[in-house]
Amino acid sequence: EEIEPDDSEPVDLDEEELALDDDIVPAVDADEDVVFDADDDEYEDDEDEDAEVDEETEDALEELESEELQLLEDEVSEAMLIDEVEELRAMRRAELTLDVDAEARRPDEFVCQSCFMVKRKSQLANKRKMLCRDCAA
């Protein structure tokens, strides 16, 4: 039976009347347990997937670390010994001293006084200044 509120009279309720009855127990829906179980299964599946991803990540990191270590070992093995460095310096010094004798100029050649290149007489543009065609132009 419904009670229609009377708009004319204000309703005064005591706090005791408003207090919830301790005997009231909320109804438990059977589907709620199923959903809860499904959530648990999904959570466990997520954990399994996370564990797989973590293992894959660890494997990839270990592989990268091993490759890095291999590269470092290769660099160390390729490092020059002190004696080799000294030998290279000696070779460079010998190249810089130019111990090679220059050949004498042939009769059909001249040295341009501008670019100092040895050219054939056919390239001579100015006999008095001894300039080649490239420099005279």
PDB file of C-alpha atoms in Angstrom:
ATOM      1  CA  GLU A   1       0.000   0.000   0.000  1.00  0.00           C
ATOM      2  CA  GLU A   2       1.461   3.324  -1.074  1.00  0.00           C
ATOM      3  CA  ILE A   3       1.324   6.360   1.102  1.00  0.00           C
ATOM      4  CA  GLU A   4       0.763   9.561  -0.717  1.00  0.00           C
ATOM      5  CA  PRO A   5       2.454  12.505   0.900  1.00  0.00           C
ATOM      6  CA  ASP A   6       0.241  15.237   2.055  1.00  0.00           C
ATOM      7  CA  ASP A   7       1.625  18.499   0.767  1.00  0.00           C
ATOM      8  CA  SER A   8      -0.109  20.524   3.411  1.00  0.00           C
ATOM      9  CA  GLU A   9       1.596  18.993   6.468  1.00  0.00           C
ATOM     10  CA  PRO A  10       5.379  18.900   6.985  1.00  0.00           C
ATOM     11  CA  VAL A  11       6.722  15.486   7.940  1.00  0.00           C
ATOM     12  CA  ASP A  12       9.021  15.259  10.971  1.00  0.00           C
ATOM     13  CA  LEU A  13      11.035  12.066  11.213  1.00  0.00           C
ATOM     14  CA  ASP A  14      13.305  11.136  14.068  1.00  0.00           C
ATOM     15  CA  GLU A  15      16.816   9.908  13.390  1.00  0.00           C
ATOM     16  CA  GLU A  16      15.831   6.599  14.917  1.00  0.00           C
ATOM     17  CA  GLU A  17      13.171   6.130  12.296  1.00  0.00           C
ATOM     18  CA  LEU A  18      15.674   6.982   9.548  1.00  0.00           C
ATOM     19  CA  ALA A  19      18.322   4.531  10.801  1.00  0.00           C
ATOM     20  CA  LEU A  20      18.782   1.498   8.619  1.00  0.00           C
ATOM     21  CA  ASP A  21      17.654  -1.786   9.959  1.00  0.00           C
ATOM     22  CA  ASP A  22      20.655  -4.014  10.746  1.00  0.00           C
ATOM     23  CA  ASP A  23      18.725  -7.052   9.644  1.00  0.00           C
ATOM     24  CA  ILE A  24      18.596  -5.917   6.025  1.00  0.00           C
ATOM     25  CA  VAL A  25      21.147  -7.776   3.901  1.00  0.00           C
ATOM     26  CA  PRO A  26      21.738  -6.687   0.326  1.00  0.00           C
ATOM     27  CA  ALA A  27      20.745  -9.265  -2.237  1.00  0.00           C
ATOM     28  CA  VAL A  28      23.575 -11.057  -3.982  1.00  0.00           C
ATOM     29  CA  ASP A  29      23.069 -11.512  -7.676  1.00  0.00           C
ATOM     30  CA  ALA A  30      24.254 -14.854  -9.030  1.00  0.00           C
ATOM     31  CA  ASP A  31      25.554 -13.177 -12.203  1.00  0.00           C
ATOM     32  CA  GLU A  32      27.771 -10.967 -10.073  1.00  0.00           C
ATOM     33  CA  ASP A  33      29.817 -14.003  -9.010  1.00  0.00           C
ATOM     34  CA  VAL A  34      30.231 -15.029 -12.634  1.00  0.00           C
ATOM     35  CA  VAL A  35      31.388 -11.563 -13.596  1.00  0.00           C
ATOM     36  CA  PHE A  36      33.776 -11.567 -10.661  1.00  0.00           C
ATOM     37  CA  ASP A  37      35.186 -14.912 -11.753  1.00  0.00           C
ATOM     38  CA  ALA A  38      35.503 -13.679 -15.330  1.00  0.00           C
ATOM     39  CA  ASP A  39      37.367 -10.619 -14.070  1.00  0.00           C
ATOM     40  CA  ASP A  40      39.698 -12.865 -12.106  1.00  0.00           C
ATOM     41  CA  ASP A  41      40.359 -14.961 -15.214  1.00  0.00           C
ATOM     42  CA  GLU A  42      41.061 -11.851 -17.280  1.00  0.00           C
ATOM     43  CA  TYR A  43      43.395 -10.576 -14.578  1.00  0.00           C
ATOM     44  CA  GLU A  44      45.254 -13.893 -14.544  1.00  0.00           C
ATOM     45  CA  ASP A  45      45.437 -13.855 -18.361  1.00  0.00           C
ATOM     46  CA  ASP A  46      46.855 -10.333 -18.230  1.00  0.00           C
ATOM     47  CA  GLU A  47      49.466 -11.478 -15.718  1.00  0.00           C
ATOM     48  CA  ASP A  48      50.403 -14.384 -17.998  1.00  0.00           C
ATOM     49  CA  GLU A  49      50.716 -12.040 -20.987  1.00  0.00           C
ATOM     50  CA  ASP A  50      52.758  -9.585 -18.916  1.00  0.00           C
ATOM     51  CA  ALA A  51      55.039 -12.412 -17.802  1.00  0.00           C
ATOM     52  CA  GLU A  52      55.508 -13.495 -21.444  1.00  0.00           C
ATOM     53  CA  VAL A  53      56.269  -9.927 -22.514  1.00  0.00           C
ATOM     54  CA  ASP A  54      58.699  -9.533 -19.620  1.00  0.00           C
ATOM     55  CA  GLU A  55      60.479 -12.742 -20.615  1.00  0.00           C
ATOM     56  CA  GLU A  56      60.676 -11.618 -24.252  1.00  0.00           C
ATOM     57  CA  THR A  57      62.007  -8.241 -23.172  1.00  0.00           C
ATOM     58  CA  GLU A  58      64.587  -9.860 -20.925  1.00  0.00           C
ATOM     59  CA  ASP A  59      65.660 -12.193 -23.718  1.00  0.00           C
ATOM     60  CA  ALA A  60      66.003  -9.275 -26.131  1.00  0.00           C
ATOM     61  CA  LEU A  61      68.020  -7.272 -23.600  1.00  0.00           C
ATOM     62  CA  GLU A  62      70.312 -10.206 -22.906  1.00  0.00           C
ATOM     63  CA  GLU A  63      70.848 -10.657 -26.638  1.00  0.00           C
ATOM     64  CA  LEU A  64      71.716  -6.975 -27.067  1.00  0.00           C
ATOM     65  CA  GLU A  65      74.107  -7.112 -24.120  1.00  0.00           C
ATOM     66  CA  SER A  66      75.869 -10.147 -25.548  1.00  0.00           C
ATOM     67  CA  GLU A  67      76.198  -8.405 -28.937  1.00  0.00           C
ATOM     68  CA  GLU A  68      77.630  -5.317 -27.226  1.00  0.00           C
ATOM     69  CA  LEU A  69      80.142  -7.419 -25.323  1.00  0.00           C
ATOM     70  CA  GLN A  70      81.150  -9.130 -28.563  1.00  0.00           C
ATOM     71  CA  LEU A  71      81.660  -5.748 -30.247  1.00  0.00           C
ATOM     72  CA  LEU A  72      83.771  -4.546 -27.335  1.00  0.00           C
ATOM     73  CA  GLU A  73      85.895  -7.688 -27.513  1.00  0.00           C
ATOM     74  CA  ASP A  74      86.354  -7.140 -31.255  1.00  0.00           C
ATOM     75  CA  GLU A  75      87.437  -3.537 -30.670  1.00  0.00           C
ATOM     76  CA  VAL A  76      89.965  -4.615 -28.065  1.00  0.00           C
ATOM     77  CA  SER A  77      91.397  -7.256 -30.388  1.00  0.00           C
ATOM     78  CA  GLU A  78      91.630  -4.692 -33.203  1.00  0.00           C
ATOM     79  CA  ALA A  79      93.421  -2.136 -31.036  1.00  0.00           C
ATOM     80  CA  MET A  80      96.933  -1.399 -32.241  1.00  0.00           C
ATOM     81  CA  LEU A  81      99.889  -2.245 -30.153  1.00  0.00           C
ATOM     82  CA  ILE A  82     102.337   0.517 -29.277  1.00  0.00           C
ATOM     83  CA  ASP A  83     104.941  -0.955 -31.628  1.00  0.00           C
ATOM     84  CA  GLU A  84     102.494  -0.834 -34.535  1.00  0.00           C
ATOM     85  CA  VAL A  85     101.779   2.833 -33.872  1.00  0.00           C
ATOM     86  CA  GLU A  86     105.489   3.620 -33.898  1.00  0.00           C
ATOM     87  CA  GLU A  87     105.902   1.750 -37.176  1.00  0.00           C
ATOM     88  CA  LEU A  88     103.077   3.758 -38.753  1.00  0.00           C
ATOM     89  CA  ARG A  89     104.670   7.020 -37.587  1.00  0.00           C
ATOM     90  CA  ALA A  90     108.003   6.005 -39.094  1.00  0.00           C
ATOM     91  CA  MET A  91     106.314   5.173 -42.396  1.00  0.00           C
ATOM     92  CA  ARG A  92     104.578   8.563 -42.483  1.00  0.00           C
ATOM     93  CA  ARG A  93     107.837  10.389 -41.732  1.00  0.00           C
ATOM     94  CA  ALA A  94     109.548   8.535 -44.552  1.00  0.00           C
ATOM     95  CA  GLU A  95     106.750   9.504 -46.937  1.00  0.00           C
ATOM     96  CA  LEU A  96     106.940  13.149 -45.879  1.00  0.00           C
ATOM     97  CA  THR A  97     110.684  13.429 -46.411  1.00  0.00           C
ATOM     98  CA  LEU A  98     110.185  12.487 -50.066  1.00  0.00           C
ATOM     99  CA  ASP A  99     113.356  10.524 -50.477  1.00  0.00           C
ATOM    100  CA  VAL A 100     112.447   9.987 -54.137  1.00  0.00           C
ATOM    101  CA  ASP A 101     114.663  11.713 -56.656  1.00  0.00           C
ATOM    102  CA  ALA A 102     112.816  13.902 -59.119  1.00  0.00           C
ATOM    103  CA  GLU A 103     113.415  13.233 -62.764  1.00  0.00           C
ATOM    104  CA  ALA A 104     115.068  15.934 -64.790  1.00  0.00           C
ATOM    105  CA  ARG A 105     112.919  18.020 -67.040  1.00  0.00           C
ATOM    106  CA  ARG A 106     112.690  16.773 -70.597  1.00  0.00           C
ATOM    107  CA  PRO A 107     113.498  19.051 -73.505  1.00  0.00           C
ATOM    108  CA  ASP A 108     109.828  19.262 -74.573  1.00  0.00           C
ATOM    109  CA  GLU A 109     108.607  20.334 -71.073  1.00  0.00           C
ATOM    110  CA  PHE A 110     108.547  23.592 -69.101  1.00  0.00           C
ATOM    111  CA  VAL A 111     107.470  24.703 -65.610  1.00  0.00           C
ATOM    112  CA  CYS A 112     104.665  27.257 -65.542  1.00  0.00           C
ATOM    113  CA  GLN A 113     105.659  30.245 -63.383  1.00  0.00           C
ATOM    114  CA  SER A 114     102.073  30.700 -62.166  1.00  0.00           C
ATOM    115  CA  CYS A 115     100.851  27.206 -61.236  1.00  0.00           C
ATOM    116  CA  PHE A 116     104.319  25.554 -61.095  1.00  0.00           C
ATOM    117  CA  MET A 117     103.112  22.527 -63.006  1.00  0.00           C
ATOM    118  CA  VAL A 118     105.303  20.737 -65.501  1.00  0.00           C
ATOM    119  CA  LYS A 119     103.632  21.011 -68.893  1.00  0.00           C
ATOM    120  CA  ARG A 120     104.465  20.146 -72.492  1.00  0.00           C
ATOM    121  CA  LYS A 121     105.812  22.898 -74.733  1.00  0.00           C
ATOM    122  CA  SER A 122     102.566  22.712 -76.722  1.00  0.00           C
ATOM    123  CA  GLN A 123     100.805  24.180 -73.619  1.00  0.00           C
ATOM    124  CA  LEU A 124     103.129  27.221 -73.509  1.00  0.00           C
ATOM    125  CA  ALA A 125     101.116  30.424 -74.012  1.00  0.00           C
ATOM    126  CA  ASN A 126     103.713  33.109 -73.216  1.00  0.00           C
ATOM    127  CA  LYS A 127     107.403  32.294 -73.815  1.00  0.00           C
ATOM    128  CA  ARG A 128     108.680  35.405 -72.080  1.00  0.00           C
ATOM    129  CA  LYS A 129     106.618  34.919 -68.837  1.00  0.00           C
ATOM    130  CA  MET A 130     106.677  31.096 -69.088  1.00  0.00           C
ATOM    131  CA  LEU A 131     102.906  30.718 -68.518  1.00  0.00           C
ATOM    132  CA  CYS A 132     100.758  27.799 -69.588  1.00  0.00           C
ATOM    133  CA  ARG A 133      97.513  28.249 -71.535  1.00  0.00           C
ATOM    134  CA  ASP A 134      95.405  27.628 -68.424  1.00  0.00           C
ATOM    135  CA  CYS A 135      97.098  30.392 -66.424  1.00  0.00           C
ATOM    136  CA  ALA A 136      97.306  32.869 -69.330  1.00  0.00           C
ATOM    137  CA  ALA A 137      93.575  32.678 -69.968  1.00  0.00           C
TER     138      ALA A 137
END
